Tab-separated table of C-alpha atoms and ligand atoms in Angstrom:
chain	number	residue	atom	x	y	z
A	634	MET	CA	13.129	22.150	32.409
A	635	GLN	CA	16.269	22.116	34.884
A	636	PHE	CA	18.495	19.228	34.998
A	637	THR	CA	20.861	18.659	38.201
A	638	SER	CA	23.434	16.638	36.081
A	639	THR	CA	23.969	15.274	32.550
A	640	SER	CA	22.678	11.827	33.607
A	641	ALA	CA	19.168	13.405	34.738
A	642	PHE	CA	19.060	15.338	31.159
A	643	ILE	CA	19.926	11.506	29.198
A	644	ALA	CA	17.416	9.506	31.415
A	645	THR	CA	14.250	12.195	30.830
A	646	LEU	CA	15.333	11.952	27.105
A	647	LEU	CA	14.756	8.213	27.114
A	648	ALA	CA	12.252	8.102	29.149
A	649	ALA	CA	10.234	10.558	26.668
A	650	SER	CA	11.794	8.815	23.738
A	651	SER	CA	10.297	5.658	25.174
A	652	VAL	CA	6.944	6.640	25.954
A	653	ALA	CA	6.254	8.331	22.773
A	654	ALA	CA	7.439	5.225	21.015
A	655	GLN	CA	5.816	2.349	23.470
A	656	SER	CA	2.550	3.583	25.522
A	657	CYS	CA	-0.440	2.893	23.489
A	658	PRO	CA	-2.687	5.415	22.003
A	659	THR	CA	-5.635	6.517	24.499
A	660	VAL	CA	-8.257	6.105	21.860
A	661	TRP	CA	-7.655	2.128	22.558
A	662	ASN	CA	-9.990	2.824	26.120
A	663	ASP	CA	-12.822	4.370	24.409
A	664	VAL	CA	-12.928	1.229	21.478
A	665	ALA	CA	-12.381	-1.184	24.465
A	666	THR	CA	-15.584	0.459	26.049
A	667	ASP	CA	-17.587	0.190	22.512
A	668	ILE	CA	-16.456	-3.092	21.843
A	669	GLU	CA	-17.574	-4.253	25.348
A	670	ALA	CA	-21.161	-2.566	25.386
A	671	ASP	CA	-21.395	-4.455	21.642
A	672	PHE	CA	-19.669	-7.854	22.362
A	673	ASP	CA	-22.295	-8.828	25.257
A	674	GLY	CA	-21.154	-12.353	25.522
A	675	CYS	CA	-20.124	-14.849	23.054
A	676	THR	CA	-22.709	-13.321	20.753
A	677	ASP	CA	-22.849	-13.505	17.377
A	678	SER	CA	-20.771	-10.233	16.576
A	679	ALA	CA	-17.916	-11.258	18.835
A	680	ARG	CA	-17.695	-14.937	16.970
A	681	ALA	CA	-18.127	-13.191	13.435
A	682	ALA	CA	-15.169	-10.713	14.808
A	683	ILE	CA	-12.370	-13.860	16.038
A	684	ARG	CA	-13.053	-15.250	12.525
A	685	MET	CA	-12.452	-11.825	10.660
A	686	SER	CA	-9.055	-12.146	12.134
A	687	PHE	CA	-8.625	-14.977	9.856
A	688	HIS	CA	-10.057	-13.599	6.899
A	689	ASP	CA	-8.412	-10.787	6.847
A	690	CYS	CA	-4.696	-11.771	7.457
A	691	PHE	CA	-4.394	-15.204	6.433
A	692	PRO	CA	-4.941	-14.396	2.236
A	693	GLY	CA	-2.070	-11.500	2.449
A	694	THR	CA	-1.542	-9.702	5.661
A	695	CYS	CA	-3.313	-7.963	7.791
A	696	ASP	CA	-3.997	-5.030	6.289
A	697	GLY	CA	-8.083	-4.426	6.405
A	698	SER	CA	-8.515	-5.454	2.804
A	699	LEU	CA	-11.420	-7.685	4.035
A	700	ILE	CA	-13.113	-4.858	4.472
A	701	LEU	CA	-11.537	-1.735	2.465
A	702	ALA	CA	-11.396	-3.829	-0.565
A	703	GLY	CA	-14.650	-5.084	-0.619
A	704	GLU	CA	-13.443	-9.259	0.066
A	705	CYS	CA	-16.168	-9.469	2.576
A	706	THR	CA	-19.146	-8.116	0.483
A	707	ASP	CA	-18.082	-9.916	-3.012
A	708	ARG	CA	-16.393	-13.364	-1.831
A	709	GLY	CA	-18.638	-16.594	-0.416
A	710	GLU	CA	-16.151	-17.209	2.253
A	711	ASN	CA	-17.395	-14.378	3.825
A	712	THR	CA	-20.812	-14.335	3.806
A	713	GLN	CA	-21.133	-14.673	7.401
A	714	MET	CA	-19.319	-11.667	8.336
A	715	ILE	CA	-21.137	-9.180	6.186
A	716	ASP	CA	-22.514	-7.334	9.255
A	717	GLU	CA	-19.242	-7.422	11.427
A	718	CYS	CA	-17.484	-5.952	8.541
A	719	SER	CA	-19.517	-3.264	8.215
A	720	THR	CA	-19.908	-2.860	11.562
A	721	LEU	CA	-16.165	-2.785	12.469
A	722	GLY	CA	-15.654	-0.916	9.191
A	723	ASP	CA	-17.475	1.798	10.765
A	724	LYS	CA	-16.217	2.046	14.119
A	725	ALA	CA	-12.300	2.162	12.632
A	726	THR	CA	-13.626	5.725	10.792
A	727	SER	CA	-15.348	6.918	13.507
A	728	PHE	CA	-12.622	5.973	15.924
A	729	ASN	CA	-9.996	7.204	13.799
A	730	VAL	CA	-7.622	4.061	13.956
A	731	SER	CA	-6.641	1.629	10.757
A	732	THR	CA	-9.491	-1.080	9.702
A	733	ALA	CA	-6.765	-3.517	9.853
A	734	ASP	CA	-5.913	-2.932	14.264
A	735	MET	CA	-9.623	-2.486	14.415
A	736	ILE	CA	-10.399	-6.331	12.943
A	737	GLN	CA	-7.829	-7.546	15.218
A	738	PHE	CA	-8.900	-5.579	18.116
A	739	ALA	CA	-11.840	-6.574	18.142
A	740	ALA	CA	-10.919	-10.086	17.397
A	741	ALA	CA	-8.848	-10.165	20.911
A	742	MET	CA	-12.026	-8.638	22.342
A	743	GLY	CA	-14.005	-11.666	21.256
A	744	VAL	CA	-11.848	-14.349	22.298
A	745	LYS	CA	-12.022	-13.150	25.394
A	746	ALA	CA	-15.599	-12.682	25.564
A	747	CYS	CA	-16.053	-15.996	24.425
A	748	ALA	CA	-14.169	-17.382	27.617
A	749	GLY	CA	-11.287	-17.840	25.684
A	750	PRO	CA	-7.572	-16.892	26.664
A	751	THR	CA	-6.353	-12.879	26.659
A	752	ILE	CA	-3.994	-12.124	23.820
A	753	SER	CA	-2.011	-9.544	23.235
A	754	PHE	CA	-2.685	-6.956	20.852
A	755	LEU	CA	-0.505	-4.518	19.114
A	756	ALA	CA	-1.965	-1.210	17.343
A	757	GLY	CA	-0.019	0.502	14.179
A	758	ARG	CA	-1.222	-1.678	11.104
A	759	VAL	CA	-1.237	0.401	8.129
A	760	ASP	CA	-4.342	-0.417	5.903
A	761	SER	CA	-4.805	-1.037	2.096
A	762	SER	CA	-7.512	-1.276	-0.023
A	763	THR	CA	-6.075	-4.116	-2.874
A	764	ALA	CA	-7.707	-7.236	-2.573
A	765	ASN	CA	-5.935	-10.186	-2.187
A	766	ALA	CA	-5.660	-13.048	-4.539
A	767	GLU	CA	-8.940	-14.873	-4.345
A	768	ASN	CA	-8.993	-19.098	-2.858
A	769	GLN	CA	-6.343	-18.211	-0.142
A	770	ILE	CA	-8.933	-19.897	2.786
A	771	PRO	CA	-9.445	-23.196	2.224
A	772	SER	CA	-12.863	-24.681	1.507
A	773	PRO	CA	-14.619	-26.523	4.554
A	774	ALA	CA	-14.392	-29.864	1.803
A	775	ASP	CA	-10.428	-29.854	2.077
A	776	ASN	CA	-8.854	-32.929	3.466
A	777	ALA	CA	-5.799	-32.312	5.496
A	778	THR	CA	-2.976	-32.516	3.119
A	779	THR	CA	-4.327	-29.735	0.742
A	780	ILE	CA	-5.321	-27.234	4.148
A	781	LEU	CA	-1.958	-28.371	6.299
A	782	ASP	CA	0.145	-27.376	2.515
A	783	ALA	CA	-2.078	-24.185	2.838
A	784	PHE	CA	-1.012	-23.214	6.215
A	785	THR	CA	2.795	-24.191	5.400
A	786	ALA	CA	2.709	-22.505	2.770
A	787	LYS	CA	1.933	-19.540	5.264
A	788	GLY	CA	4.344	-19.958	7.882
A	789	PHE	CA	2.413	-21.834	10.463
A	790	ASP	CA	3.079	-25.591	11.420
A	791	ALA	CA	0.979	-28.582	12.131
A	792	THR	CA	0.336	-27.821	15.534
A	793	GLU	CA	-0.824	-23.752	14.936
A	794	LEU	CA	-3.286	-24.906	12.583
A	795	VAL	CA	-4.650	-27.488	15.029
A	796	ALA	CA	-4.756	-24.820	17.697
A	797	LEU	CA	-5.965	-22.151	15.320
A	798	ILE	CA	-8.513	-24.601	14.238
A	799	GLY	CA	-9.987	-24.460	18.086
A	800	ALA	CA	-11.679	-21.187	17.437
A	801	HIS	CA	-14.671	-23.497	16.190
A	802	SER	CA	-15.024	-24.362	19.437
A	803	ALA	CA	-17.096	-20.965	19.484
A	804	ALA	CA	-18.424	-21.247	15.943
A	805	LYS	CA	-21.975	-21.719	13.964
A	806	ASP	CA	-22.132	-22.919	10.471
A	807	LEU	CA	-24.771	-20.813	8.105
A	808	ASN	CA	-27.535	-22.695	8.922
A	809	GLY	CA	-27.040	-21.664	12.976
A	810	ASN	CA	-25.931	-24.702	13.729
A	811	SER	CA	-23.241	-24.717	16.754
A	812	LEU	CA	-19.770	-26.373	15.622
A	813	ASP	CA	-20.035	-28.282	19.605
A	814	SER	CA	-22.110	-28.279	22.378
A	815	THR	CA	-20.752	-25.509	24.038
A	816	VAL	CA	-20.627	-22.641	21.262
A	817	THR	CA	-20.090	-19.727	23.761
A	818	ASP	CA	-17.448	-21.453	25.061
A	819	MET	CA	-13.526	-21.357	23.240
A	820	ASP	CA	-12.805	-24.541	25.216
A	821	THR	CA	-11.874	-28.285	23.807
A	822	THR	CA	-14.759	-29.807	23.900
A	823	PHE	CA	-14.461	-29.087	20.298
A	824	PHE	CA	-12.006	-31.171	19.467
A	825	THR	CA	-13.582	-34.106	21.657
A	826	GLU	CA	-16.952	-33.598	20.204
A	827	THR	CA	-15.628	-33.517	16.568
A	828	ALA	CA	-13.186	-36.393	16.420
A	829	ASP	CA	-15.888	-38.947	18.027
A	830	GLY	CA	-18.511	-37.881	15.729
A	831	SER	CA	-21.382	-36.609	17.482
A	832	ILE	CA	-22.124	-33.184	16.268
A	833	ASP	CA	-23.960	-33.293	12.915
A	834	ALA	CA	-23.080	-29.674	11.678
A	835	SER	CA	-19.332	-30.883	12.244
A	836	LEU	CA	-17.189	-29.236	8.913
A	837	THR	CA	-15.884	-32.220	6.460
A	838	SER	CA	-12.578	-30.364	6.642
A	839	ASP	CA	-12.415	-30.444	10.830
A	840	LYS	CA	-13.464	-34.440	10.533
A	841	PHE	CA	-10.296	-34.736	8.103
A	842	LEU	CA	-8.096	-33.099	10.241
A	843	ALA	CA	-9.333	-35.204	13.353
A	844	ASN	CA	-8.593	-38.703	11.457
A	845	SER	CA	-5.791	-37.532	9.069
A	846	THR	CA	-2.318	-39.218	9.490
A	847	GLU	CA	-0.448	-35.615	9.485
A	848	THR	CA	-2.756	-33.973	11.801
A	849	SER	CA	-4.967	-36.623	14.275
A	850	GLU	CA	-2.103	-37.336	16.927
A	851	ILE	CA	-1.864	-33.245	17.563
A	852	TRP	CA	-5.660	-33.215	17.276
A	853	GLU	CA	-6.197	-35.570	20.422
A	854	SER	CA	-3.165	-33.769	22.025
A	855	MET	CA	-5.934	-31.249	22.207
A	856	GLU	CA	-8.858	-32.978	23.316
A	857	SER	CA	-8.283	-32.111	27.049
A	858	GLY	CA	-5.954	-30.564	29.720
A	859	SER	CA	-4.427	-27.123	28.923
A	860	THR	CA	-2.506	-28.134	25.454
A	861	TRP	CA	-4.987	-26.487	23.451
A	862	VAL	CA	-5.145	-23.155	25.339
A	863	ASP	CA	-1.678	-22.926	25.442
A	864	ALA	CA	-1.111	-23.182	21.507
A	865	PHE	CA	-3.868	-21.225	20.575
A	866	GLY	CA	-3.169	-17.739	22.287
A	867	PRO	CA	0.290	-17.689	20.402
A	868	ALA	CA	-1.224	-18.767	17.206
A	869	MET	CA	-3.574	-16.397	17.266
A	870	GLU	CA	-1.255	-13.547	18.145
A	871	LYS	CA	1.093	-14.742	15.113
A	872	LEU	CA	-1.940	-14.765	12.684
A	873	ALA	CA	-3.009	-10.653	13.808
A	874	LEU	CA	0.998	-9.938	12.874
A	875	MET	CA	0.793	-11.840	9.367
A	876	GLY	CA	2.807	-9.139	7.011
A	877	ASN	CA	3.226	-6.371	9.959
A	878	ASP	CA	6.858	-5.599	11.327
A	879	GLU	CA	6.103	-6.457	15.579
A	880	ALA	CA	8.737	-4.088	16.023
A	881	SER	CA	6.960	-1.070	14.329
A	882	LEU	CA	3.484	-1.598	16.101
A	883	THR	CA	2.779	-0.202	20.007
A	884	ASP	CA	1.634	-2.950	22.621
A	885	CYS	CA	-2.117	-2.291	23.878
A	886	SER	CA	-2.325	-5.459	25.767
A	887	SER	CA	-3.378	-4.405	28.749
A	888	ILE	CA	-6.642	-3.284	27.096
A	889	ILE	CA	-7.007	-6.500	26.676
A	890	THR	CA	-6.412	-7.797	29.808
A	891	ASP	CA	-8.885	-5.693	31.598
A	892	ALA	CA	-11.790	-6.100	29.189
A	893	PHE	CA	-14.472	-7.695	30.618
A	894	ALA	CA	-13.447	-7.366	34.524
B	1305	HEM	C1	-9.175	-25.268	7.184
B	1305	HEM	C2	-9.463	-23.717	7.516
B	1305	HEM	C3	-10.756	-23.208	7.648
B	1305	HEM	C4	-12.073	-23.707	7.546
B	1305	HEM	C5	-11.963	-24.483	6.251
B	1305	HEM	C6	-12.944	-22.888	7.598
B	1305	HEM	C7	-14.613	-23.455	7.484
B	1305	HEM	C8	-15.140	-22.562	8.315
B	1305	HEM	C9	-16.728	-22.641	8.221
B	1305	HEM	C10	-17.209	-23.702	6.764
B	1305	HEM	C11	-17.412	-21.775	9.017
B	1305	HEM	C12	-19.096	-22.076	9.067
B	1305	HEM	C13	-19.650	-20.751	8.879
B	1305	HEM	C14	-19.765	-20.618	6.993
B	1305	HEM	O1	-20.199	-21.783	6.723
B	1305	HEM	O2	-19.169	-19.621	6.584
B	1305	HEM	C15	-16.506	-21.101	10.180
B	1305	HEM	C16	-16.593	-20.661	10.961
B	1305	HEM	C17	-16.043	-19.842	11.646
B	1305	HEM	N1	-14.721	-19.934	11.768
B	1305	HEM	FE1	-13.620	-21.145	10.335
B	1305	HEM	N2	-12.325	-22.109	8.861
B	1305	HEM	C18	-11.362	-22.518	9.001
B	1305	HEM	C19	-10.382	-21.876	10.166
B	1305	HEM	C20	-10.587	-20.975	10.732
B	1305	HEM	C21	-9.701	-20.301	11.785
B	1305	HEM	C22	-7.926	-20.512	11.784
B	1305	HEM	C23	-9.820	-19.817	12.551
B	1305	HEM	C24	-9.556	-18.718	13.511
B	1305	HEM	C25	-9.847	-17.308	13.714
B	1305	HEM	C26	-11.467	-20.018	12.082
B	1305	HEM	C27	-12.469	-18.943	13.256
B	1305	HEM	C28	-13.725	-19.301	12.622
B	1305	HEM	C29	-15.007	-18.731	14.025
B	1305	HEM	C30	-14.786	-18.047	15.251
B	1305	HEM	C31	-16.153	-19.535	12.698
B	1305	HEM	C32	-17.614	-19.070	13.848
B	1305	HEM	C33	-18.542	-18.193	13.324
B	1305	HEM	C34	-19.438	-17.178	13.585
B	1305	HEM	O3	-20.372	-18.467	14.400
B	1305	HEM	O4	-20.257	-16.762	13.578
B	1305	HEM	N3	-11.620	-20.719	11.194
B	1305	HEM	N4	-15.574	-21.662	9.424
B	1306	NAG	C1	-6.964	10.659	12.114
B	1306	NAG	O1	-5.382	9.793	12.576
B	1306	NAG	C2	-4.305	10.090	11.590
B	1306	NAG	C3	-3.091	10.318	12.440
B	1306	NAG	O2	-2.961	7.973	12.147
B	1306	NAG	C4	-4.101	11.968	11.942
B	1306	NAG	O3	-3.201	12.353	10.663
B	1306	NAG	C5	-5.024	12.487	11.568
B	1306	NAG	O4	-5.385	14.028	11.656
B	1306	NAG	C6	-6.621	12.477	12.908
B	1306	NAG	N1	-8.057	12.580	11.847
B	1306	NAG	C7	-8.995	13.255	12.578
B	1306	NAG	C8	-10.001	13.741	11.948
B	1306	NAG	O5	-8.738	13.321	13.795
B	1307	NAG	C1	-6.791	-34.650	-0.800
B	1307	NAG	O1	-7.295	-32.971	-1.597
B	1307	NAG	C2	-6.601	-33.354	-3.117
B	1307	NAG	C3	-7.214	-31.910	-3.824
B	1307	NAG	O2	-8.397	-32.375	-3.762
B	1307	NAG	C4	-6.380	-34.315	-3.788
B	1307	NAG	O3	-5.477	-34.252	-4.922
B	1307	NAG	C5	-5.499	-35.408	-2.919
B	1307	NAG	O4	-5.848	-36.525	-3.566
B	1307	NAG	C6	-6.400	-35.630	-1.439
B	1307	NAG	N1	-5.615	-37.021	-0.538
B	1307	NAG	C7	-5.647	-37.055	-0.039
B	1307	NAG	C8	-4.711	-37.987	1.108
B	1307	NAG	O5	-7.350	-37.936	-0.177
B	1308	NAG	C1	-11.783	-39.046	8.025
B	1308	NAG	O1	-12.895	-38.211	7.589
B	1308	NAG	C2	-13.791	-37.624	6.911
B	1308	NAG	C3	-14.349	-36.678	6.689
B	1308	NAG	O2	-15.370	-36.725	6.868
B	1308	NAG	C4	-14.434	-39.039	6.374
B	1308	NAG	O3	-14.696	-38.926	4.540
B	1308	NAG	C5	-13.277	-40.128	5.889
B	1308	NAG	O4	-13.988	-41.855	5.520
B	1308	NAG	C6	-12.683	-40.493	7.455
B	1308	NAG	N1	-11.591	-41.467	7.563
B	1308	NAG	C7	-11.548	-42.312	8.356
B	1308	NAG	C8	-9.997	-43.135	8.574
B	1308	NAG	O5	-12.243	-42.680	9.429
C-alpha cells in the first residue's frame, strides 16, 4: 500500500486498529438468522431466554455458568429454563461463540420477539464452568425488603429492580398460567394487573413489590406511559454486563436493531 503523506498513513493505521477493535464478528449475523427462526413470536423459548439473562448474571457474573456449570439442571429455580439452556448451549458450541454471549444475545432477541424495546448487545464475554453460590436468586415468596436488599447488594437500585421485574409482563408460572393478560407483549399491563389483584397467578414477591412502601410508588409510576420502557432497556443492558468490563466488549447492537424487521 502506498501513502501520499504521513497523515494518510496514520489515518489508515487508526482506521485499521479501530475496525479491529470495534467491528462485530460476522458470526452474529448467522446466529441472528438462526434465533429469528427459533423465536417465532413471544414463544416459550423467547421468554425462557429473557429469564436466562437474569439467572446467568445475577448470582455472580454473566459467564455462561448457568449452562456450563450445570446450574440450570441442578437448581430448582431454573427448572422452567432447562430446555432453553440445552438449546442455547448447543448453539454456542455450533456457532463457536461463548455461552455467556449466546445467553445475552438470545435474551435481547427474546425481548424484541416479545415486543419489548431494542436493547444493546455487546459480544466478548468469557465463559466459566465454575458454579456460583446458591440462593442468590430471590424466592417468589420473598417480601420487598428482602428482594430490595438482594438487588442493592448486586448494585441495582429500587427503580432498576422494579423495571427489571417488568420482564414478568411476558411470563408464565410453572403451571403455564400467565402473570398478566397480555403475556406475548412486554408492556405495562403487568404492573396494573399485579397491583389491582386481578391475576390469580401473580407471584407473592411481585405483589409485595407492588404494595410495599419501599417500592409501591415506583411500581405505580410504571403502570402507564413510557416510564417503564425507558427504565427497562437500560436495566437489562446493565444486567447483561454484570462482572464484565464493557470496554473489552464489541458492540453488536445493530444486529438487534435490525432483527425481526
Ligand atoms: C425478585 C426477583 C424475581 C423472582 C422472585 C422471580 C420469580 C419468577 C417465577 C417464580 C417465575 C415463574 C416460573 C417459575 O416458577 O419458575 C418467573 C418467570 C419469569 N421471570 Fe422472574 N423473578 C424475578 C426477577 C426476574 C427478573 C429480574 C427478570 C428479568 C429478566 C425475570 C424474568 C422472568 C421471565 C421472562 C419469566 C417467564 C419465563 C417463561 O414464561 O418461560 N424475573 N420469575
Ligand atoms: C473458535 O473460536 C476461537 C476463538 O474464540 C478460535 O480460537 C477457535 O479456533 C475457533 N474454533 C473453530 C473450530 O473455529
Ligand atoms: C421480610 O422477610 C424477612 C425474611 O423472611 C423478615 O425478616 C422481615 O421481617 C420481613 N419484613 C417485613 C416488612 O415483613
Ligand atoms: C401486600 O401483598 C402481600 C402479598 O400478596 C400480602 O400478603 C399483604 O397482605 C399485602 N399488604 C397490603 C397492605 O395490602
